[in-house]
Coordinates of C-alpha atoms and ligand atoms in Angstrom, one line a residue:
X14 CA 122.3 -105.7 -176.9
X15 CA 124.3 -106.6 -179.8
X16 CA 127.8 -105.1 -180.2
X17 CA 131.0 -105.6 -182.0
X18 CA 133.7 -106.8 -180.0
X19 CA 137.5 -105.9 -181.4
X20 CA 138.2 -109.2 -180.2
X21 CA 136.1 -111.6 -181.8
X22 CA 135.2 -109.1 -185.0
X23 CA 131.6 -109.8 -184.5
X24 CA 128.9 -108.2 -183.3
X25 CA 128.1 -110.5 -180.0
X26 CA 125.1 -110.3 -177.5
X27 CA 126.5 -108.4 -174.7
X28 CA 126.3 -110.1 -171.3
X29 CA 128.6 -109.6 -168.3
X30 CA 129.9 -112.3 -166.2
X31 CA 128.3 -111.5 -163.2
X32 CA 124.7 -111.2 -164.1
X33 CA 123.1 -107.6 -164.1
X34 CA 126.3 -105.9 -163.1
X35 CA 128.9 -104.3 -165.7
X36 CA 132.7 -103.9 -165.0
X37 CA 133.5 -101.1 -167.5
X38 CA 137.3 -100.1 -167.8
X39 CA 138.4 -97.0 -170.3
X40 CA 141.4 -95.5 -170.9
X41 CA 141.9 -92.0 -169.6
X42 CA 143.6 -89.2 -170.9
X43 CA 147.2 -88.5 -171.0
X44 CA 147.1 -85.0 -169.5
X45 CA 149.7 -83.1 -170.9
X46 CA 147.4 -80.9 -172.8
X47 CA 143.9 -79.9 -173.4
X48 CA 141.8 -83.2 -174.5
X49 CA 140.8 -81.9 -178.3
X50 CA 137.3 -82.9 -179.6
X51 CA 138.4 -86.1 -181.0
X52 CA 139.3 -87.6 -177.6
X53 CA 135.9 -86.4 -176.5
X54 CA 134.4 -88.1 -179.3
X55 CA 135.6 -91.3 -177.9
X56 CA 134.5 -90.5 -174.2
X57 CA 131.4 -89.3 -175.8
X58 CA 130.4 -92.6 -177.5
X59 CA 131.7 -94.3 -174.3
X60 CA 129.4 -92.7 -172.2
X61 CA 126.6 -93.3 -174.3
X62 CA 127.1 -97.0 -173.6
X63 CA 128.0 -96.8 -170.2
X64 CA 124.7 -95.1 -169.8
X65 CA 122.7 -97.3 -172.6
X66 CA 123.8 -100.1 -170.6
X67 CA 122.4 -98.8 -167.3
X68 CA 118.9 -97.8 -168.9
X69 CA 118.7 -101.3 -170.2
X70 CA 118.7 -102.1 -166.6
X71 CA 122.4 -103.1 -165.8
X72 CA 124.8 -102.0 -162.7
X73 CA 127.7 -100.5 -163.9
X74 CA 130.8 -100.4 -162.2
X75 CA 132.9 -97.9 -163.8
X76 CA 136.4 -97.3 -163.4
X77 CA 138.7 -95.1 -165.5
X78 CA 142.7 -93.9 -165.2
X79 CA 144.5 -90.9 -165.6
X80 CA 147.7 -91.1 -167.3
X81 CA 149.6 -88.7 -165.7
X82 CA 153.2 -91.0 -166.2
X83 CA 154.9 -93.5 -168.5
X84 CA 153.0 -92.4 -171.9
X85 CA 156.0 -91.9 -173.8
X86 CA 155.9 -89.7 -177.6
X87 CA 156.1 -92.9 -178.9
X88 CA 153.4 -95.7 -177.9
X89 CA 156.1 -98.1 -179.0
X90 CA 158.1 -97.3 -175.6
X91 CA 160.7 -94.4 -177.3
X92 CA 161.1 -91.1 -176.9
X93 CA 160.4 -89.5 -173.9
X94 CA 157.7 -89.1 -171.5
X95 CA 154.3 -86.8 -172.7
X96 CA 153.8 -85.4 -169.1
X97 CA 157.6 -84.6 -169.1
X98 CA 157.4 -82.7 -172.8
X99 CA 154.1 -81.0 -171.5
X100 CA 155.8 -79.7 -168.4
X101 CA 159.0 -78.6 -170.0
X102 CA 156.3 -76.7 -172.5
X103 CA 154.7 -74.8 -170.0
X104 CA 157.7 -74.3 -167.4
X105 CA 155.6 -75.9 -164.8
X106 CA 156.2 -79.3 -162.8
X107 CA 154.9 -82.5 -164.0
X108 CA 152.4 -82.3 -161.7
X109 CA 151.3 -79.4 -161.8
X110 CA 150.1 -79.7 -165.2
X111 CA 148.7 -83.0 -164.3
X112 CA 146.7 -81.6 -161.6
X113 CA 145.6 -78.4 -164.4
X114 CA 145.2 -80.6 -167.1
X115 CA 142.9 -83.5 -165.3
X116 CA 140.6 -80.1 -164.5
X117 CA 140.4 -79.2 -167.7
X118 CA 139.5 -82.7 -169.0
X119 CA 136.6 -83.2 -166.5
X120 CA 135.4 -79.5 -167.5
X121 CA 134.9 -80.8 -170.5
X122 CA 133.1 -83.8 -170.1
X123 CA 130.8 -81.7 -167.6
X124 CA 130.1 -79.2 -170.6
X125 CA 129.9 -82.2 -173.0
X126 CA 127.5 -83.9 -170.5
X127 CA 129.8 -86.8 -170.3
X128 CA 129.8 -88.8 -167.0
X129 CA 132.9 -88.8 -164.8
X130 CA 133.1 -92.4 -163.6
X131 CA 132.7 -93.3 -160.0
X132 CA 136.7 -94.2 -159.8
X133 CA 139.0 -92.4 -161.4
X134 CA 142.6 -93.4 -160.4
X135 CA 145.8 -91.2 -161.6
X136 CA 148.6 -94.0 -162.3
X137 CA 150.9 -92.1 -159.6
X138 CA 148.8 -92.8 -156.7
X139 CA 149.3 -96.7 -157.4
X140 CA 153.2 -97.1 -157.7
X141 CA 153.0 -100.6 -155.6
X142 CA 150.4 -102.2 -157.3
X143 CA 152.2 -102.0 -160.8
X144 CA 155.5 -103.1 -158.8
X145 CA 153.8 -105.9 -157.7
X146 CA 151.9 -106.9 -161.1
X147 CA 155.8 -106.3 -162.8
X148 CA 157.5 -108.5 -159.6
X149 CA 155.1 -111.2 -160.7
X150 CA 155.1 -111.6 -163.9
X151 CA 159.5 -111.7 -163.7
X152 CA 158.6 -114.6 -161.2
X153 CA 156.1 -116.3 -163.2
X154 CA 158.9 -116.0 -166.1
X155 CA 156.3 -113.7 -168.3
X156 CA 159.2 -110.6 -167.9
X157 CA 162.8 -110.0 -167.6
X158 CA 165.4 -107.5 -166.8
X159 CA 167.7 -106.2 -169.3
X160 CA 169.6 -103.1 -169.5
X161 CA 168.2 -101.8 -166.3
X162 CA 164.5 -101.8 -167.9
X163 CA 161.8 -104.2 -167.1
X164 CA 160.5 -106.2 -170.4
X165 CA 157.4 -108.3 -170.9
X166 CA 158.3 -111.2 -173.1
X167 CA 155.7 -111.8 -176.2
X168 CA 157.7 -114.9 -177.3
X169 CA 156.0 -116.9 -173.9
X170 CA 152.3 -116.3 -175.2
X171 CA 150.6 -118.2 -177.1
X172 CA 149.2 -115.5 -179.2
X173 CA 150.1 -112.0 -178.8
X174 CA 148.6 -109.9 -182.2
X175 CA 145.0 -110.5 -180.6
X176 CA 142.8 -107.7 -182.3
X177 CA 144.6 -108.8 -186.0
X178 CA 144.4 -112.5 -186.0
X179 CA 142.7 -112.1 -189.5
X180 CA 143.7 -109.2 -190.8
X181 CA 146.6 -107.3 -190.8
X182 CA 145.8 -104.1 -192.4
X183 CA 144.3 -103.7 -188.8
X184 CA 147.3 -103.4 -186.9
X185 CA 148.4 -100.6 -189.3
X186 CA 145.2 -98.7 -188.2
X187 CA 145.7 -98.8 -185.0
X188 CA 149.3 -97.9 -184.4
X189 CA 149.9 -94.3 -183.2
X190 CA 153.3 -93.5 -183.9
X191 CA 155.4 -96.7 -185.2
X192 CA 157.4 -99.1 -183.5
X193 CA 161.3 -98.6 -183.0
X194 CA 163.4 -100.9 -182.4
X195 CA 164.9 -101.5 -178.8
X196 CA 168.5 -103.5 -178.7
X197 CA 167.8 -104.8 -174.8
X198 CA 164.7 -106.4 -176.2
X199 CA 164.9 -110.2 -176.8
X200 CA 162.0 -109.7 -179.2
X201 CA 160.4 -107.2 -181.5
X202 CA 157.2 -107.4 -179.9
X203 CA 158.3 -107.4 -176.1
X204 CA 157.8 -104.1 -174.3
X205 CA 158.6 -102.2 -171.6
X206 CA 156.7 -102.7 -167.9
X207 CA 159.0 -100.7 -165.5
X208 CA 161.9 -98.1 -167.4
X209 CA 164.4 -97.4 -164.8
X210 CA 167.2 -94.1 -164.8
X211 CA 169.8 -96.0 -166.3
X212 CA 167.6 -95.1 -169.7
X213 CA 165.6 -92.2 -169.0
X214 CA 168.2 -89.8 -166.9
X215 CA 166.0 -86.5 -167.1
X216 CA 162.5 -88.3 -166.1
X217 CA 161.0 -85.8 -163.7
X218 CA 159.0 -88.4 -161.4
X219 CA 160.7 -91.9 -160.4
X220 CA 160.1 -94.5 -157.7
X221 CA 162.2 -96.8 -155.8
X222 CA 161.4 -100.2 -157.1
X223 CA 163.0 -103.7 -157.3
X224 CA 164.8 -102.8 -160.2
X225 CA 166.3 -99.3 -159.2
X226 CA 164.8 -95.7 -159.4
X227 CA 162.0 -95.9 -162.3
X228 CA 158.7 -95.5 -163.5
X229 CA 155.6 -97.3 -165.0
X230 CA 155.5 -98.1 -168.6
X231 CA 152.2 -96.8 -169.9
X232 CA 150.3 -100.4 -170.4
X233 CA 150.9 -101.2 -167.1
X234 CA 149.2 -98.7 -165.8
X235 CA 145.6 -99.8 -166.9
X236 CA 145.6 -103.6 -166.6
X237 CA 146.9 -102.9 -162.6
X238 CA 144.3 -100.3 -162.3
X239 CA 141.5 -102.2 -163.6
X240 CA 142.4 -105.8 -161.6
X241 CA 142.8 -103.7 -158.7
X242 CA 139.2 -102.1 -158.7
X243 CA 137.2 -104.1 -161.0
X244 CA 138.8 -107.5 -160.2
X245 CA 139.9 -110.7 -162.7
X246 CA 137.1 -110.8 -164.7
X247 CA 136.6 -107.3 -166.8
X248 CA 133.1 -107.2 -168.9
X249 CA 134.1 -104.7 -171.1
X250 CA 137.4 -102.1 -171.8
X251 CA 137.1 -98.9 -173.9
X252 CA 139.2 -96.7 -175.5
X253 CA 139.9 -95.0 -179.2
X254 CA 140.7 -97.3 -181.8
X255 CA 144.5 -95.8 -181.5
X256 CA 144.8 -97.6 -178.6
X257 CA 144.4 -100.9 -180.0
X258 CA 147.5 -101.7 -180.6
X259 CA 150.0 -101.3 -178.6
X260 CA 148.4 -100.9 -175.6
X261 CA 145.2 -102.7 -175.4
X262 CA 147.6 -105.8 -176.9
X263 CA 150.1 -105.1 -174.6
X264 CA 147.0 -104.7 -172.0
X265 CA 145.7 -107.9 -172.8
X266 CA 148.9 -109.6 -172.7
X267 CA 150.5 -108.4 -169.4
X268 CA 147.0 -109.0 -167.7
X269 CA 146.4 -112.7 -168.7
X270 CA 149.8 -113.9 -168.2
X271 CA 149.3 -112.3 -164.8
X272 CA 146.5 -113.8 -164.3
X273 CA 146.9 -117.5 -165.4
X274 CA 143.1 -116.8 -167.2
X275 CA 141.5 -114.6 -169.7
X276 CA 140.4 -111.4 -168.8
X277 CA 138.2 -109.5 -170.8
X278 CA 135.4 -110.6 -172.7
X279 CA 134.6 -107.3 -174.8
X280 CA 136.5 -104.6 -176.3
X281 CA 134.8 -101.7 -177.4
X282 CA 137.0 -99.4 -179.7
X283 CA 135.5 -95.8 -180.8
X284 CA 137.1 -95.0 -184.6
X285 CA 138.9 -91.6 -184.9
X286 CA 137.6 -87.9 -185.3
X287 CA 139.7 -86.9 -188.4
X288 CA 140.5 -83.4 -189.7
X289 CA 141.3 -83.0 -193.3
X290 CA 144.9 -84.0 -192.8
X291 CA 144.4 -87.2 -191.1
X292 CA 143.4 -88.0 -187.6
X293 CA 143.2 -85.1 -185.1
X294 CA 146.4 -85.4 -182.2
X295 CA 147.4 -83.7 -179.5
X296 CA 150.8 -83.9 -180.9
X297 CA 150.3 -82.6 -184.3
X298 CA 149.3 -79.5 -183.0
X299 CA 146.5 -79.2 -184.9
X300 CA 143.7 -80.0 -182.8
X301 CA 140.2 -78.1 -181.6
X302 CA 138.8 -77.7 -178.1
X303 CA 135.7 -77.7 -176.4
X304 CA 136.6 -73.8 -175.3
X305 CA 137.1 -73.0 -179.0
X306 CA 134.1 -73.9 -180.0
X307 CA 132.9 -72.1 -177.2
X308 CA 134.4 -69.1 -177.9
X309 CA 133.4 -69.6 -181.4
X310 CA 129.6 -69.3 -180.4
X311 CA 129.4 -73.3 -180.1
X312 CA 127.1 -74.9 -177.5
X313 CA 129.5 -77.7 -176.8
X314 CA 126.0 -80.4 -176.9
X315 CA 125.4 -79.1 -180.2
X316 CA 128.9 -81.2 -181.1
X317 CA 127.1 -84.3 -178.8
X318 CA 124.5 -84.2 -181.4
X319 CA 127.6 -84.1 -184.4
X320 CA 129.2 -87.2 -182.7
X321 CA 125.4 -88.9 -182.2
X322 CA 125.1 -88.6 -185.7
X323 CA 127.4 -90.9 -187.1
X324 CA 128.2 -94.6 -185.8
X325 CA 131.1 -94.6 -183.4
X326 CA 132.6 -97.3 -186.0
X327 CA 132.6 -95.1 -188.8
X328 CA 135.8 -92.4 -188.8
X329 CA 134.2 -89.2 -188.6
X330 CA 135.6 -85.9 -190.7
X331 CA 135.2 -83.1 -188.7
X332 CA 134.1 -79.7 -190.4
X333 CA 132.5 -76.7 -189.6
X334 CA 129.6 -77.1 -192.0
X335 CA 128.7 -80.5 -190.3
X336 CA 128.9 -78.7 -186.9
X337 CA 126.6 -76.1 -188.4
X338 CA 123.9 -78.4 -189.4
X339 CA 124.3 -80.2 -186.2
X340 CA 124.1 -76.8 -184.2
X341 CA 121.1 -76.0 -186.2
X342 CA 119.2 -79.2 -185.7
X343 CA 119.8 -79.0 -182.2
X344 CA 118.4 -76.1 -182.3
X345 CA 115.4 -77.1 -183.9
X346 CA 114.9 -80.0 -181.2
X347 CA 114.8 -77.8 -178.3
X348 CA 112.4 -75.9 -179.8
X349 CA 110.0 -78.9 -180.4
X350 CA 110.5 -79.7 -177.0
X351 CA 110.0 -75.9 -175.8
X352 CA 106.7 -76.4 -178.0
X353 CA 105.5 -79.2 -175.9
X354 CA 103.4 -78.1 -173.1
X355 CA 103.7 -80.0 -169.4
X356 CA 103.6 -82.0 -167.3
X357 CA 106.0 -84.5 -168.2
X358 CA 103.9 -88.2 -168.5
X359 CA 102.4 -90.7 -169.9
X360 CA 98.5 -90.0 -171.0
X361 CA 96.0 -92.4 -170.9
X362 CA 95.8 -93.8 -174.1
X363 CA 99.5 -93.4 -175.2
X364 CA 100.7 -96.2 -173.7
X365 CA 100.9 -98.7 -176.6
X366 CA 102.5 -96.2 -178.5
X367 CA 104.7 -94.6 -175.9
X368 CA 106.2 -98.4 -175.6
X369 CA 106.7 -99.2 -179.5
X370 CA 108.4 -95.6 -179.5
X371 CA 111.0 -97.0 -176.8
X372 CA 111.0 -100.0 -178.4
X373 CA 112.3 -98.4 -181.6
X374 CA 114.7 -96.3 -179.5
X375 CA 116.1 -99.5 -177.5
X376 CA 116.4 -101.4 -180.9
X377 CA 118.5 -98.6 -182.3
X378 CA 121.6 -98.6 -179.7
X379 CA 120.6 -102.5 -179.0
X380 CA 122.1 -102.8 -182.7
X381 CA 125.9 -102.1 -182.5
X382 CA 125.1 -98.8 -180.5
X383 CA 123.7 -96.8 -183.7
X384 CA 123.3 -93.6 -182.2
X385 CA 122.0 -91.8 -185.2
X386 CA 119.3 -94.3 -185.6
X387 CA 118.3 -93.4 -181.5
X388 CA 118.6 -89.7 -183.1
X389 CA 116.3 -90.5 -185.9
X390 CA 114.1 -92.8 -182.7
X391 CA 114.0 -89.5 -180.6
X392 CA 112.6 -86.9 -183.9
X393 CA 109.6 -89.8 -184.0
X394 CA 108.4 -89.1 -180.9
X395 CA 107.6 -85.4 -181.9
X396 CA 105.8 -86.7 -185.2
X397 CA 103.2 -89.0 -183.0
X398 CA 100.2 -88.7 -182.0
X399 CA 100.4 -88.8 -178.4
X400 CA 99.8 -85.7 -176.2
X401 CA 102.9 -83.7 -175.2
X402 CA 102.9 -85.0 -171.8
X403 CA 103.9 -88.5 -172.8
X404 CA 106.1 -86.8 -175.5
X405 CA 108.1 -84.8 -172.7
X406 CA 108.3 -87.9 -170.9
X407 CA 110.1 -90.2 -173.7
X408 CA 112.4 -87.4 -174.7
X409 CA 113.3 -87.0 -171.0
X410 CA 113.7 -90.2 -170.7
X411 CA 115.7 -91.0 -174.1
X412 CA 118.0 -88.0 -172.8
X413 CA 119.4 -89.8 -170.1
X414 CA 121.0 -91.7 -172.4
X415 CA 121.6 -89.5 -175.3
X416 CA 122.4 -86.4 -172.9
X417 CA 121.5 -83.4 -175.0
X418 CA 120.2 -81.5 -172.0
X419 CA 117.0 -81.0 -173.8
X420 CA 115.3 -80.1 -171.4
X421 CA 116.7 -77.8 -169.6
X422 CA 117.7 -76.0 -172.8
X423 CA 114.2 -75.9 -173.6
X424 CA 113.9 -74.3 -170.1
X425 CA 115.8 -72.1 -171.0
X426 CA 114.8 -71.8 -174.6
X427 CA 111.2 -70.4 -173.0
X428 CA 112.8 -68.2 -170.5
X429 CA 114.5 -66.8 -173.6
X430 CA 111.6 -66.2 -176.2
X431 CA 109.5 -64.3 -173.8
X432 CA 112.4 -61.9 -173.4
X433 CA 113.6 -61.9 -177.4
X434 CA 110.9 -63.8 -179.4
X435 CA 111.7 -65.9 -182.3
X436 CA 114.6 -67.7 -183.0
X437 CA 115.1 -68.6 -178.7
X438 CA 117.8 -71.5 -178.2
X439 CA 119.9 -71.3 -181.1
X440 CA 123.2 -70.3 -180.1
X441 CA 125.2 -67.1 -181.5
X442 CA 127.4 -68.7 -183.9
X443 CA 124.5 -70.1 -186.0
X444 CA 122.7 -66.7 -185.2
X445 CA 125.1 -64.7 -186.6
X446 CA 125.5 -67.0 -190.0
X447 CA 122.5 -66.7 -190.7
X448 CA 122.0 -63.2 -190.4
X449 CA 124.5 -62.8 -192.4
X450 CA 123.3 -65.1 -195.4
X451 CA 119.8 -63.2 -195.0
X452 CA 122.6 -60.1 -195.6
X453 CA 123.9 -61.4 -198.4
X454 CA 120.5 -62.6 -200.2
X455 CA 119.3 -59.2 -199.9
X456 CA 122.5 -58.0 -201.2
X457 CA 122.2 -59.8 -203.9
X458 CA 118.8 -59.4 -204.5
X459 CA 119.7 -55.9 -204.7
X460 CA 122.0 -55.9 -207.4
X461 CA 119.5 -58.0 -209.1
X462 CA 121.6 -61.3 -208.4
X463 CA 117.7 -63.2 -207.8
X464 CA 119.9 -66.8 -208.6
X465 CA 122.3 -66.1 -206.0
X466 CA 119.7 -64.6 -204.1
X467 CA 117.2 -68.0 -204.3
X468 CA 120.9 -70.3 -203.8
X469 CA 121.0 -68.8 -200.2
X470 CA 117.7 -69.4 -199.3
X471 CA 117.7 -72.6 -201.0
X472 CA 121.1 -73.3 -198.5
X473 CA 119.1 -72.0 -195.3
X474 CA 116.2 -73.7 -196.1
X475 CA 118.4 -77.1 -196.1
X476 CA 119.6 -75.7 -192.8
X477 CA 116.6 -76.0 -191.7
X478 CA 115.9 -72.3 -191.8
X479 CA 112.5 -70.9 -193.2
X480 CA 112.5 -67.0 -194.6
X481 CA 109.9 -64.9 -194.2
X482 CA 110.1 -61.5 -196.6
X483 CA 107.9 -58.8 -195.4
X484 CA 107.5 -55.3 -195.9
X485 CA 109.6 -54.6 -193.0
X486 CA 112.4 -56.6 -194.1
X487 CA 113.1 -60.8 -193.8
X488 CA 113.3 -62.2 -190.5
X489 CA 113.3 -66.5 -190.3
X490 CA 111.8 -69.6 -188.4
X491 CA 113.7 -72.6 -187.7
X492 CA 112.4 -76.0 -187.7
Ligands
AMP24 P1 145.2 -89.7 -174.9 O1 144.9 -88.5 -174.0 O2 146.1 -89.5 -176.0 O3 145.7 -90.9 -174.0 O4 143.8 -90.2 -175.5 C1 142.6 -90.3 -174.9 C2 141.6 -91.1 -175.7 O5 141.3 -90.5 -176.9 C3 142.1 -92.5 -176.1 O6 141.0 -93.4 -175.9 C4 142.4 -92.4 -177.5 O7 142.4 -93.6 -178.2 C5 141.4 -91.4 -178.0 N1 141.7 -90.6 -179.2 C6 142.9 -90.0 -179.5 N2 142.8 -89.4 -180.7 C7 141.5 -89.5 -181.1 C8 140.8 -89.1 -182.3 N3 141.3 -88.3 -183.2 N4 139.5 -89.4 -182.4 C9 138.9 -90.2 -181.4 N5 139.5 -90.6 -180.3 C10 140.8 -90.3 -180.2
ZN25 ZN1 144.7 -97.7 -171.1

């Protein structure tokens, strides 16, 4: 498999250390608030891989954090902590909303058919291995004290700017919210490991610690985790493209120095979900859930399939039209797949094109993970000519990866049609619109409007959506 590592800037031939078994770290949410769709693009794309990696007959060996302390408003180690904003928001403690908030997150990925990992650690349960990491990189002369806080110093490395080596417009992209300037540093660049009271007097949660009463910094947090549970040599880290820089830099530093060697050979970084005003946040306000596209008729795979369709390096604009179309051709596949009539397997006589059809499919996310192209590698199988058997059988087996629940909503899809006919396994939202367009067309058709009239069933057509006018009325066929 061929993907781009941040690190190198090219697109390398992937291959863990250890042969056939993966160590896969990703950053976890900061749960101070309801993950918004653009974090679950990331985790989306991420478990795509995870799971790509494992049908291409790899181990992996997953682990993933929970920031639950020491992500401060700014990543540049100012401001004060999220989880202690978040708490003071809702009148709650900090971990209280920790404890809701992690829920929440892992509802979500259940809806969004997003694997949780096998290890998940919260960053509070592992106070003493970031006070040892911190303790030995002070002795190893990598950190210092000043001002009661803990500071990695950059100036010892030989390189710190790892992700921008050629480019600087890069760094630019990835920083979240600027870097401020703090007087006890001896550098620009250093940052904090371990913030102690004599800064931070109102921080809800704090540790006794060689240093005084504290907490974590934030980039701690993961390079500890991970050397704890996936050991020295990590295969591959994850995260959003945010998170480049500072803390996958900061990661990468803190970790090596610690070390004595380098650490990770691949860094996979998933671009941003933007709205129409720039990159969706938590802490802009401005930001979507999976529930509200729930509530807004949504099936929350139908915004897998908007996330499958464009390349995790691209930056993807979210709108509702794009959800539309993606709502409306995943409701068109499960109705191919409802179409296809059992059992599941390969046919005598398919097997030469049952294995160029998974070839096609393997060569699409085997090439820089191009999900869309997979997308594209699944709609073939319904145009072969192959009995449905083996045709049930590849999309089952393409949905492990691409996890659109196919079929089970094509189950369910079945169960549907016998009791309402038709249009079974699109969801309400899309439903609704297009009842209403076939409302307006006949409204307009009405007052004689016949352009207006053919411009809406020219726009449902490209929906996907076939009219039939009859005596009776219009009624429509997807697909
Ligand atoms: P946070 O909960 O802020 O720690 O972020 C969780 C994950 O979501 C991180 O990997 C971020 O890089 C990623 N992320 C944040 N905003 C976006 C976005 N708009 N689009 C895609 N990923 C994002
Ligand atoms: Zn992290």
């Amino acid at each position: 498999m061929k993907l781009y590592n941040t690190a190198t800037r090219e697109k390398e031939e992937f291959k863990p250390n250890e042969p056939g078994v993966v160590k896969m770290y990703t950053c976890g949410p900061t749960v101070y608030h309801f993950a918004h769709i653009g974090n679950l693009r990331t985790y989306i794309m991420e478990d795509v891989l995870e799971k790509y990696l494992g049908y291409s007959g790899l181990k992996v060996e997953r682990v993933m954090n929970i920031t639950d302390v020491g992500h401060l408003t700014s990543d540049a180690d100012t401001g004060e902590d999220k989880m202690l904003a978040g708490a003071r928001r809702e009148k709650k403690t900090v971990m209280d909303i920790a404890r809701y908030y992690t829920d929440a997150f892992f509802a979500d990925c259940e809806k969004l058919n997003i694997k949780k990992p096998e290890t998940v650690v919260p960053a509070t349960t592992e106070i003493a291995e970031f006070i040892k990491v911190v303790a030995a990189l002070i002795d190893n002369g990598h950190a210092y004290v000043s001002d009661g806080n803990v500071y990695f110093d950059t100036s010892k490395l030989d390189e710190y700017y790892v992700f921008n080596r050629h480019d600087a417009e890069d760094l630019e992209e990835g920083v979240r919210e600027g870097v401020g300037v703090d007087a006890a540093k001896k550098n620009k660049t250093d940052f904090v490991l371990w913030f102690t009271k004599s800064k931070f007097e109102d921080q809800e949660l704090k540790w006794e610690s060689p240093w005084g009463l504290g907490y974590p910094g934030w980039h701690i947090e993961c390079s500890a985790i991970s050397m704890k549970y996936l050991g020295e040599r990590l295969d591959i880290h994850c995260g959003g493209i945010d998170n480049a820089f500072p803390h996958h830099t900061n990661e990468i530093a803190q970790s090596e120095a610690y070390l004595g060697h380098k650490w990770c050979n691949f860094w996979f970084h998933v671009h941003h979900l933007n709205t129409n005003h720039g990159k969706m946040s938590k802490s802009s306000g401005e930001f979507l859930t999976v529930s509200l596209l729930e509530e807004k008729g949504y099936d929350p795979l139908a915004y897998r399939l908007f996330c499958l369709g464009s390349h995790y390096r691209k930056n993807l604009t979210f709108s509702w039209e794009g959800l539309d179309g993606a709502a409306s051709s995943y409701a068109g596949l499960v109705k191919k797949v409802a179409a296809l009539k059992g059992p599941a397997g390969i046919a005598a006589g398919d097997e030469e094109e049952a294995k160029r059809l998974d070839a096609s499919f393997r060569d699409a996310l085997d090439s820089d993970l191009n999900t869309s192209m997979a997308v594209t590698a699944l709609y073939d199988v319904f145009k072969a000519k192959i009995a449905d058997g083996t045709k049930l059988a590849l999309v089952g087996k393409f949905d492990e990866v691409l996890s659109l629940g196919l079929l089970a909503a094509a189950e369910k899809a079945k169960d549907s049609e016998s009791e309402d006919g038709g249009d079974a396994g699109i969801d309400g939202a899309l439903r609704k619109k297009i009842e209403e367009m076939i409302k307006q067309r006949a409204d307009a058709k009405a007052a004689k409007n016949y352009a207006e009239a053919d411009r809406i069933r020219n726009e449902l057509s490209s929906m996907g959506v076939t009219l039939i006018d009859s005596k009776e009325g219009t009624t429509y066929k997807i697909g």
